CSV table of C-alpha atoms in Angstrom, one decimal:
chain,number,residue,atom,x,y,z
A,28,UNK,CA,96.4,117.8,76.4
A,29,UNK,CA,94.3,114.5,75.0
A,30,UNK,CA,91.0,115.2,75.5
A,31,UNK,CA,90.6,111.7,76.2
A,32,UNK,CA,91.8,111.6,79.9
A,33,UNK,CA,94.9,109.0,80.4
A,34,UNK,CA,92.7,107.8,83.7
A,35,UNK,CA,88.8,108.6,84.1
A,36,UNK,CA,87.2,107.7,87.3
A,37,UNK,CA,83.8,108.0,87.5
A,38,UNK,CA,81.2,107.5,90.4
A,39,UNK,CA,83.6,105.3,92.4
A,40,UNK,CA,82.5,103.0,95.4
A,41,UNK,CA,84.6,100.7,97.7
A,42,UNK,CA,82.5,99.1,100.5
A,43,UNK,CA,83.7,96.9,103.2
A,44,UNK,CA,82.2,94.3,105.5
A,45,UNK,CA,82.9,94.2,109.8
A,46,UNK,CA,81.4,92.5,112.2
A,47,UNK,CA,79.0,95.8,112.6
A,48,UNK,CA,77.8,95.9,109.3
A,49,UNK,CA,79.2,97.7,106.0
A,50,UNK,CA,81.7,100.4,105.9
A,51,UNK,CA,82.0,102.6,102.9
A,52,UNK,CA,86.1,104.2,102.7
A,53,UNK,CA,85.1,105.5,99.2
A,54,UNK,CA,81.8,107.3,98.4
A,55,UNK,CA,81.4,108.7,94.6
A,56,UNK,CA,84.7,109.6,93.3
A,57,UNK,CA,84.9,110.9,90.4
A,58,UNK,CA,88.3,112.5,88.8
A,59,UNK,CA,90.1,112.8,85.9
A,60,UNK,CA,94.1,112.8,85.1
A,61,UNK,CA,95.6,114.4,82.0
A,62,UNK,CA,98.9,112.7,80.5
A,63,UNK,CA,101.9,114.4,82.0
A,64,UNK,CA,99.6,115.8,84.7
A,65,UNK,CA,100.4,115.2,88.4
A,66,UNK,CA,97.0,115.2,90.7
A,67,UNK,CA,97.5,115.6,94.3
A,68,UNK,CA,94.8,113.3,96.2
A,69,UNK,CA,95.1,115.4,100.0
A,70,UNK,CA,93.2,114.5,103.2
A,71,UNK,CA,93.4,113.4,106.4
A,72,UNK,CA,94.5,109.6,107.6
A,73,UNK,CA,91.5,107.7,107.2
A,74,UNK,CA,89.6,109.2,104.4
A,75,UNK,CA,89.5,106.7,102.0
A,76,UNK,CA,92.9,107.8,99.9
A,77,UNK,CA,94.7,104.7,100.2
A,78,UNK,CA,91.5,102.3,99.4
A,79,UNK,CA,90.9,104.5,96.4
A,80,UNK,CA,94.6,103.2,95.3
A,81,UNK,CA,94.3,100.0,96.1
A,82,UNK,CA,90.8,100.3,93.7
A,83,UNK,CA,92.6,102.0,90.9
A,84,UNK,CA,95.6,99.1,90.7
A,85,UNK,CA,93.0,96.4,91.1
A,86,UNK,CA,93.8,95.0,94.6
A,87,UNK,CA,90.8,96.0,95.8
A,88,UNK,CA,87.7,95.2,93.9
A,89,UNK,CA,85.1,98.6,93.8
A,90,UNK,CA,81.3,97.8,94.5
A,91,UNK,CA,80.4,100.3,91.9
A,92,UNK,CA,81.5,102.6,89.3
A,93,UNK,CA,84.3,103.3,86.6
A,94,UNK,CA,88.1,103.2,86.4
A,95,UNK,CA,89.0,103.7,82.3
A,96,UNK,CA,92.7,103.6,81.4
A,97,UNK,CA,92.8,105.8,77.7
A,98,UNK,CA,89.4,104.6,77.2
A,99,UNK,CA,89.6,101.0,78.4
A,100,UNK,CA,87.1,99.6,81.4
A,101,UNK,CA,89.0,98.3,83.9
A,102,UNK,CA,86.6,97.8,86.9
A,103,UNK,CA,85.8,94.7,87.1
A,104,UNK,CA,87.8,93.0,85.2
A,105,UNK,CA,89.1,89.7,86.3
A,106,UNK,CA,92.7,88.9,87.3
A,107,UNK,CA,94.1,87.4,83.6
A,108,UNK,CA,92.2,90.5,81.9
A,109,UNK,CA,93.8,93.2,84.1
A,110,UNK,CA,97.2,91.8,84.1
A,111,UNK,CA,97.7,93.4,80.5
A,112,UNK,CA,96.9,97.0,81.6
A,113,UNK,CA,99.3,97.0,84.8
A,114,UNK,CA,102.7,97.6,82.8
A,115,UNK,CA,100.5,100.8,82.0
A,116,UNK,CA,99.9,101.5,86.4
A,117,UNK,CA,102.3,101.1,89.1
A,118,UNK,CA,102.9,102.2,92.7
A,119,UNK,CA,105.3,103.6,94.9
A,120,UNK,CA,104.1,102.7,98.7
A,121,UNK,CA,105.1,104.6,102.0
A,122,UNK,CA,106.9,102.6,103.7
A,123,UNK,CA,110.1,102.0,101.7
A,124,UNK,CA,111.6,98.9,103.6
A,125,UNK,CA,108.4,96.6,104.1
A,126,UNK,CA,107.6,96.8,99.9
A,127,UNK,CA,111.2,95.4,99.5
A,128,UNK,CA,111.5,91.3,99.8
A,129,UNK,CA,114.6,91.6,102.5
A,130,UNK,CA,115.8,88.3,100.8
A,131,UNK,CA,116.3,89.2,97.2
A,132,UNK,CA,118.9,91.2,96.0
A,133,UNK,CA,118.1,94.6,94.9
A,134,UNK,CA,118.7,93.7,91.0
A,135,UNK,CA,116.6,90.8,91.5
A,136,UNK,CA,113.9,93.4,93.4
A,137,UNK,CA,114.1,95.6,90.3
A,138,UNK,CA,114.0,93.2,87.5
A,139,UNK,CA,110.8,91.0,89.1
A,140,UNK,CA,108.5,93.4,87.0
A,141,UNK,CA,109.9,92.8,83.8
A,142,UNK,CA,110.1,89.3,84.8
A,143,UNK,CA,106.6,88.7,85.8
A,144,UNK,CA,105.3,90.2,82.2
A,145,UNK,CA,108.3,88.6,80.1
A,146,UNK,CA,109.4,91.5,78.1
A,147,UNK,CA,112.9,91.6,76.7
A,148,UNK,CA,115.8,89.3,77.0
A,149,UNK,CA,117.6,88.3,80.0
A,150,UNK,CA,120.6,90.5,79.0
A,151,UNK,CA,118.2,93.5,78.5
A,152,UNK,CA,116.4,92.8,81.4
A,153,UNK,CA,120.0,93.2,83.3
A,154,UNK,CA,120.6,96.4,80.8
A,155,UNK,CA,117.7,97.8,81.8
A,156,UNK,CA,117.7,97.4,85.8
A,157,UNK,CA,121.1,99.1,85.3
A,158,UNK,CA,120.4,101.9,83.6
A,159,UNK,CA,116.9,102.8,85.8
A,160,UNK,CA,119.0,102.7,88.8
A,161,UNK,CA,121.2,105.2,87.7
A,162,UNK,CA,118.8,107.3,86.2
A,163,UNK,CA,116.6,107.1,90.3
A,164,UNK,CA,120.5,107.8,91.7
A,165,UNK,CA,121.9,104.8,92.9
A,166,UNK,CA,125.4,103.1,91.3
A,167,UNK,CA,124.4,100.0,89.1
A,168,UNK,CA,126.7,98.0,90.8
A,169,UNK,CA,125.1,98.2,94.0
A,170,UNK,CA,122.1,96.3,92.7
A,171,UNK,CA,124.4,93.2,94.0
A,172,UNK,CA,123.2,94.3,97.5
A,173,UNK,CA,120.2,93.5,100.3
A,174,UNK,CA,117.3,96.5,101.3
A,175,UNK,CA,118.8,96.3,104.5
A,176,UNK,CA,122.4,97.8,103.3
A,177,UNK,CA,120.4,100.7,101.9
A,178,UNK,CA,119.6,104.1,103.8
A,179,UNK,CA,115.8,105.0,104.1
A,180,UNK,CA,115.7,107.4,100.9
A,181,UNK,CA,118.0,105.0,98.9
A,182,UNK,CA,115.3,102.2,99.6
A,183,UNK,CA,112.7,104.2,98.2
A,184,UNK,CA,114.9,105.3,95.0
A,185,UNK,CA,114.8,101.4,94.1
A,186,UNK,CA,110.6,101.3,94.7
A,187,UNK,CA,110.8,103.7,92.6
A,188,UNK,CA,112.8,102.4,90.1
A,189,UNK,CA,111.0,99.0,90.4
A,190,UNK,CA,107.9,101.1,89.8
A,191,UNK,CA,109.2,102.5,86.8
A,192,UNK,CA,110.9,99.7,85.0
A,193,UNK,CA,107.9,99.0,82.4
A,194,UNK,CA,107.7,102.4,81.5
A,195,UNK,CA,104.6,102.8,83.0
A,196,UNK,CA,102.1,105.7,81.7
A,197,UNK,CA,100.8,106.4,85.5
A,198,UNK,CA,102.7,106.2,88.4
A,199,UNK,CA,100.6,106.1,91.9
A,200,UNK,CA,102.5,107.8,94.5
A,201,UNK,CA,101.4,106.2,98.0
A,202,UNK,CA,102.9,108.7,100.8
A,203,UNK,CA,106.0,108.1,99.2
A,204,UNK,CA,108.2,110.3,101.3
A,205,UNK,CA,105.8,110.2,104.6
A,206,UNK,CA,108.1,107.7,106.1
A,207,UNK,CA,111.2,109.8,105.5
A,208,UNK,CA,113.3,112.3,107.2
A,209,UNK,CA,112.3,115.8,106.0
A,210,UNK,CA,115.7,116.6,104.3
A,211,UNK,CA,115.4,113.3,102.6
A,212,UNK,CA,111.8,113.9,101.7
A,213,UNK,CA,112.4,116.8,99.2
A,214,UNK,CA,115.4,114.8,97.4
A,215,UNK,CA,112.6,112.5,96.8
A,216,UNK,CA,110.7,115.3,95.6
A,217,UNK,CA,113.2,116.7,93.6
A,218,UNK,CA,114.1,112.7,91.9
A,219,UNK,CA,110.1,112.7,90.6
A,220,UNK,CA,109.8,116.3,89.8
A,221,UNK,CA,113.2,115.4,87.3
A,222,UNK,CA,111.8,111.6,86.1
A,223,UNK,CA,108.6,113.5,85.2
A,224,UNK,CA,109.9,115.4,82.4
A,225,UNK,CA,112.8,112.7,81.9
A,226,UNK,CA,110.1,109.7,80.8
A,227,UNK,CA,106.8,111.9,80.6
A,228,UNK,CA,104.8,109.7,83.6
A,229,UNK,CA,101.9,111.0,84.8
A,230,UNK,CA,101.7,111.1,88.8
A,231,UNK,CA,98.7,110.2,91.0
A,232,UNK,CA,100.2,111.7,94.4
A,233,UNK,CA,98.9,110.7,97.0
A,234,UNK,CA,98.8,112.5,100.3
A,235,UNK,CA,97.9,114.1,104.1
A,236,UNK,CA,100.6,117.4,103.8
A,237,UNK,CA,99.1,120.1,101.6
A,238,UNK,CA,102.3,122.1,102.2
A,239,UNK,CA,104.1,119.2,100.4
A,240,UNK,CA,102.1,119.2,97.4
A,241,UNK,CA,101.6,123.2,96.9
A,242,UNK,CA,104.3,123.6,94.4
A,243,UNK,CA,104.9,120.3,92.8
A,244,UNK,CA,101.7,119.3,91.7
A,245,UNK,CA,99.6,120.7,89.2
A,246,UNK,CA,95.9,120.2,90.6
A,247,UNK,CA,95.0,119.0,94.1
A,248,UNK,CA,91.6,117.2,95.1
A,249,UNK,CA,90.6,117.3,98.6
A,250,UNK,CA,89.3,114.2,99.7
A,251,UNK,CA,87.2,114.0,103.1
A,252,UNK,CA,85.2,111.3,104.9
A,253,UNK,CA,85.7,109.2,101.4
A,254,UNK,CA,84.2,111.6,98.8
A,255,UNK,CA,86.3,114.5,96.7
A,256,UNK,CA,84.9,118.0,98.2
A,257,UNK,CA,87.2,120.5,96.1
A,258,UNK,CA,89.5,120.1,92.7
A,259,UNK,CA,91.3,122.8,91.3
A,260,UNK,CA,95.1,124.2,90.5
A,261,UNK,CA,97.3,123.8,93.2
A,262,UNK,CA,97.9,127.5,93.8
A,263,UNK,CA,94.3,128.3,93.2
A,264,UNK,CA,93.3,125.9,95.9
A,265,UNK,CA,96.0,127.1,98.5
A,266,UNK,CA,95.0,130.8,98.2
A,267,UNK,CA,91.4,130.4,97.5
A,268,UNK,CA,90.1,127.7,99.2
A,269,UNK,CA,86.6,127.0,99.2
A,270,UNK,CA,85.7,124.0,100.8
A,271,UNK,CA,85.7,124.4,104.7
A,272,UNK,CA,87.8,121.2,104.8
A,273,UNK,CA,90.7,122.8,102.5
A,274,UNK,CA,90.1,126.0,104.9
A,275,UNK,CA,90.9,123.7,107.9
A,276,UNK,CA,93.4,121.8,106.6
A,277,UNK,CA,95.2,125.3,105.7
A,278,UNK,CA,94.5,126.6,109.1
A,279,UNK,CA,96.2,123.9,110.9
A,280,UNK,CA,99.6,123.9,108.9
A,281,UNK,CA,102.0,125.6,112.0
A,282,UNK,CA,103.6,129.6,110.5
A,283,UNK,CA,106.7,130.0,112.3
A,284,UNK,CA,107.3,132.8,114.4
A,285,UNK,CA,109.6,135.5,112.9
A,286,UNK,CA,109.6,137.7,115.6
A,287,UNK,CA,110.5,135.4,118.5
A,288,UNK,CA,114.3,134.9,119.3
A,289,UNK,CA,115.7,131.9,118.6
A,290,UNK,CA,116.4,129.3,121.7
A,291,UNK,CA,120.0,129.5,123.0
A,292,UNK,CA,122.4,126.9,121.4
A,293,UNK,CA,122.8,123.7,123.7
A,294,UNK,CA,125.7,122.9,125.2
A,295,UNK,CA,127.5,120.2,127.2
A,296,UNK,CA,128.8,121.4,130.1
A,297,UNK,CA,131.9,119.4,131.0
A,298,UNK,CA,131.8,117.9,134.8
């Protein structure tokens, strides 16, 4: 790997104001992610995870600290600076159907990206929207069609898709499949896992189901009450925890019963 990370966060604070004072969802992060790394950010709902995203893509301004892209300050910067380093940082959010405009078609949807930054020609714009929604497993002649004519896993192959479509070095992965059912969740799974080593993006996954995360990512932080308590690889941190968090977070994850018998198959009985 680079020794220079592809993202460095140092020291990171995001502080809010209430009615009752200041709130602080993120309290001294500090991380690092490795090109063609994934990094599982776990905790509970409410620990600061999502506002730490919202930091890293500039939609939420930090009160302190560093966010360095290959090197490059980006705290702080103001809208026209940033807008050349977010090609390099996109986002998949959770919920699949409110992310989508439910009056542009889903071409239109996937293309706005290359739009907004200009790059290429109309007809390679077109060229290009075609051949990412193939490559996320949806036919390119459905891009013709509404986010409402889509399943719930088909809407989130075009966010991701729409995330990927300026080749971005580092994809942020909001609860992507949270929203899902649970046999659509791992063909989500399975779609990143295979774009990962198709286009060589780096993942930020963010999460609340250490179970989820176990196998496909290569090193988890636990995040708790807005700080990062434990880092480590993802199989070292599942069977040697050593934080009491990452103990009760493993703790709480339900082991099925082997030994009791199954419940008797329902049936209708007819009147």
């Amino acid at each position: 790997m680079s020794m220079t990370p592809l993202l460095r966060v140092r020291d990171l604070h995001c502080s809010f104001r209430v009615n009752s004072g200041m709130i602080h969802p993120v309290r001294g992060v500090s991380f690092d992610l490795q090109r063609g790394e994934t990094l599982a950010l776990v905790g509970e709902s409410g620990c600061g995870k999502t506002t730490l995203a919202r930091a890293l893509l500039g939609l939420q301004p930090p009160s302190a600290g560093s966010i360095q892209i290959e090197g490059n300050e980006i705290a702080g910067l103001n809208r026209v600076d940033l807008r050349r380093f977010r090609p390099q940082m996109q986002c998949v959010f959770q919920d699949p159907f409110s992310s989508l405009n439910p009056r542009k078609r889903v071409e239109t949807l996937i293309r706005e990206p290359l739009d907004v930054h200009q790059k290429f020609a109309p007809e390679e714009r077109r060229r290009r929207v075609h051949l990412m929604m193939e490559k996320v497993g949806l036919p390119a002649d459905w891009g013709r069609r509404f986010p409402h004519e889509f399943s719930g896993g088909q809407r989130q192959r075009i966010g991701i898709a729409r995330a990927l479509i300026l080749q971005p070095d580092i994809l942020i992965c909001d609860e992507p499949v949270s929203a899902l059912d649970v046999s659509v969740q791992a063909q989500i799974i399975n779609l990143l896992y295979d774009l990962k080593s198709d286009l060589g993006v780096s993942y930020l996954f963010i999460s609340h189901d250490l179970t989820l995360v176990e196998t496909f990512a290569d090193r988890v932080a636990m995040m708790f009450e807005g700080q990062i308590v434990e880092t480590g690889p993802a199989r070292e941190v599942w069977c040697n925890p050593q934080h009491a968090f990452t103990r009760r977070m493993i703790d709480a994850i339900p082991v099925p019963d082997v030994t009791r018998p199954a419940p008797p198959a329902f049936r209708l009985e007819a009147d």
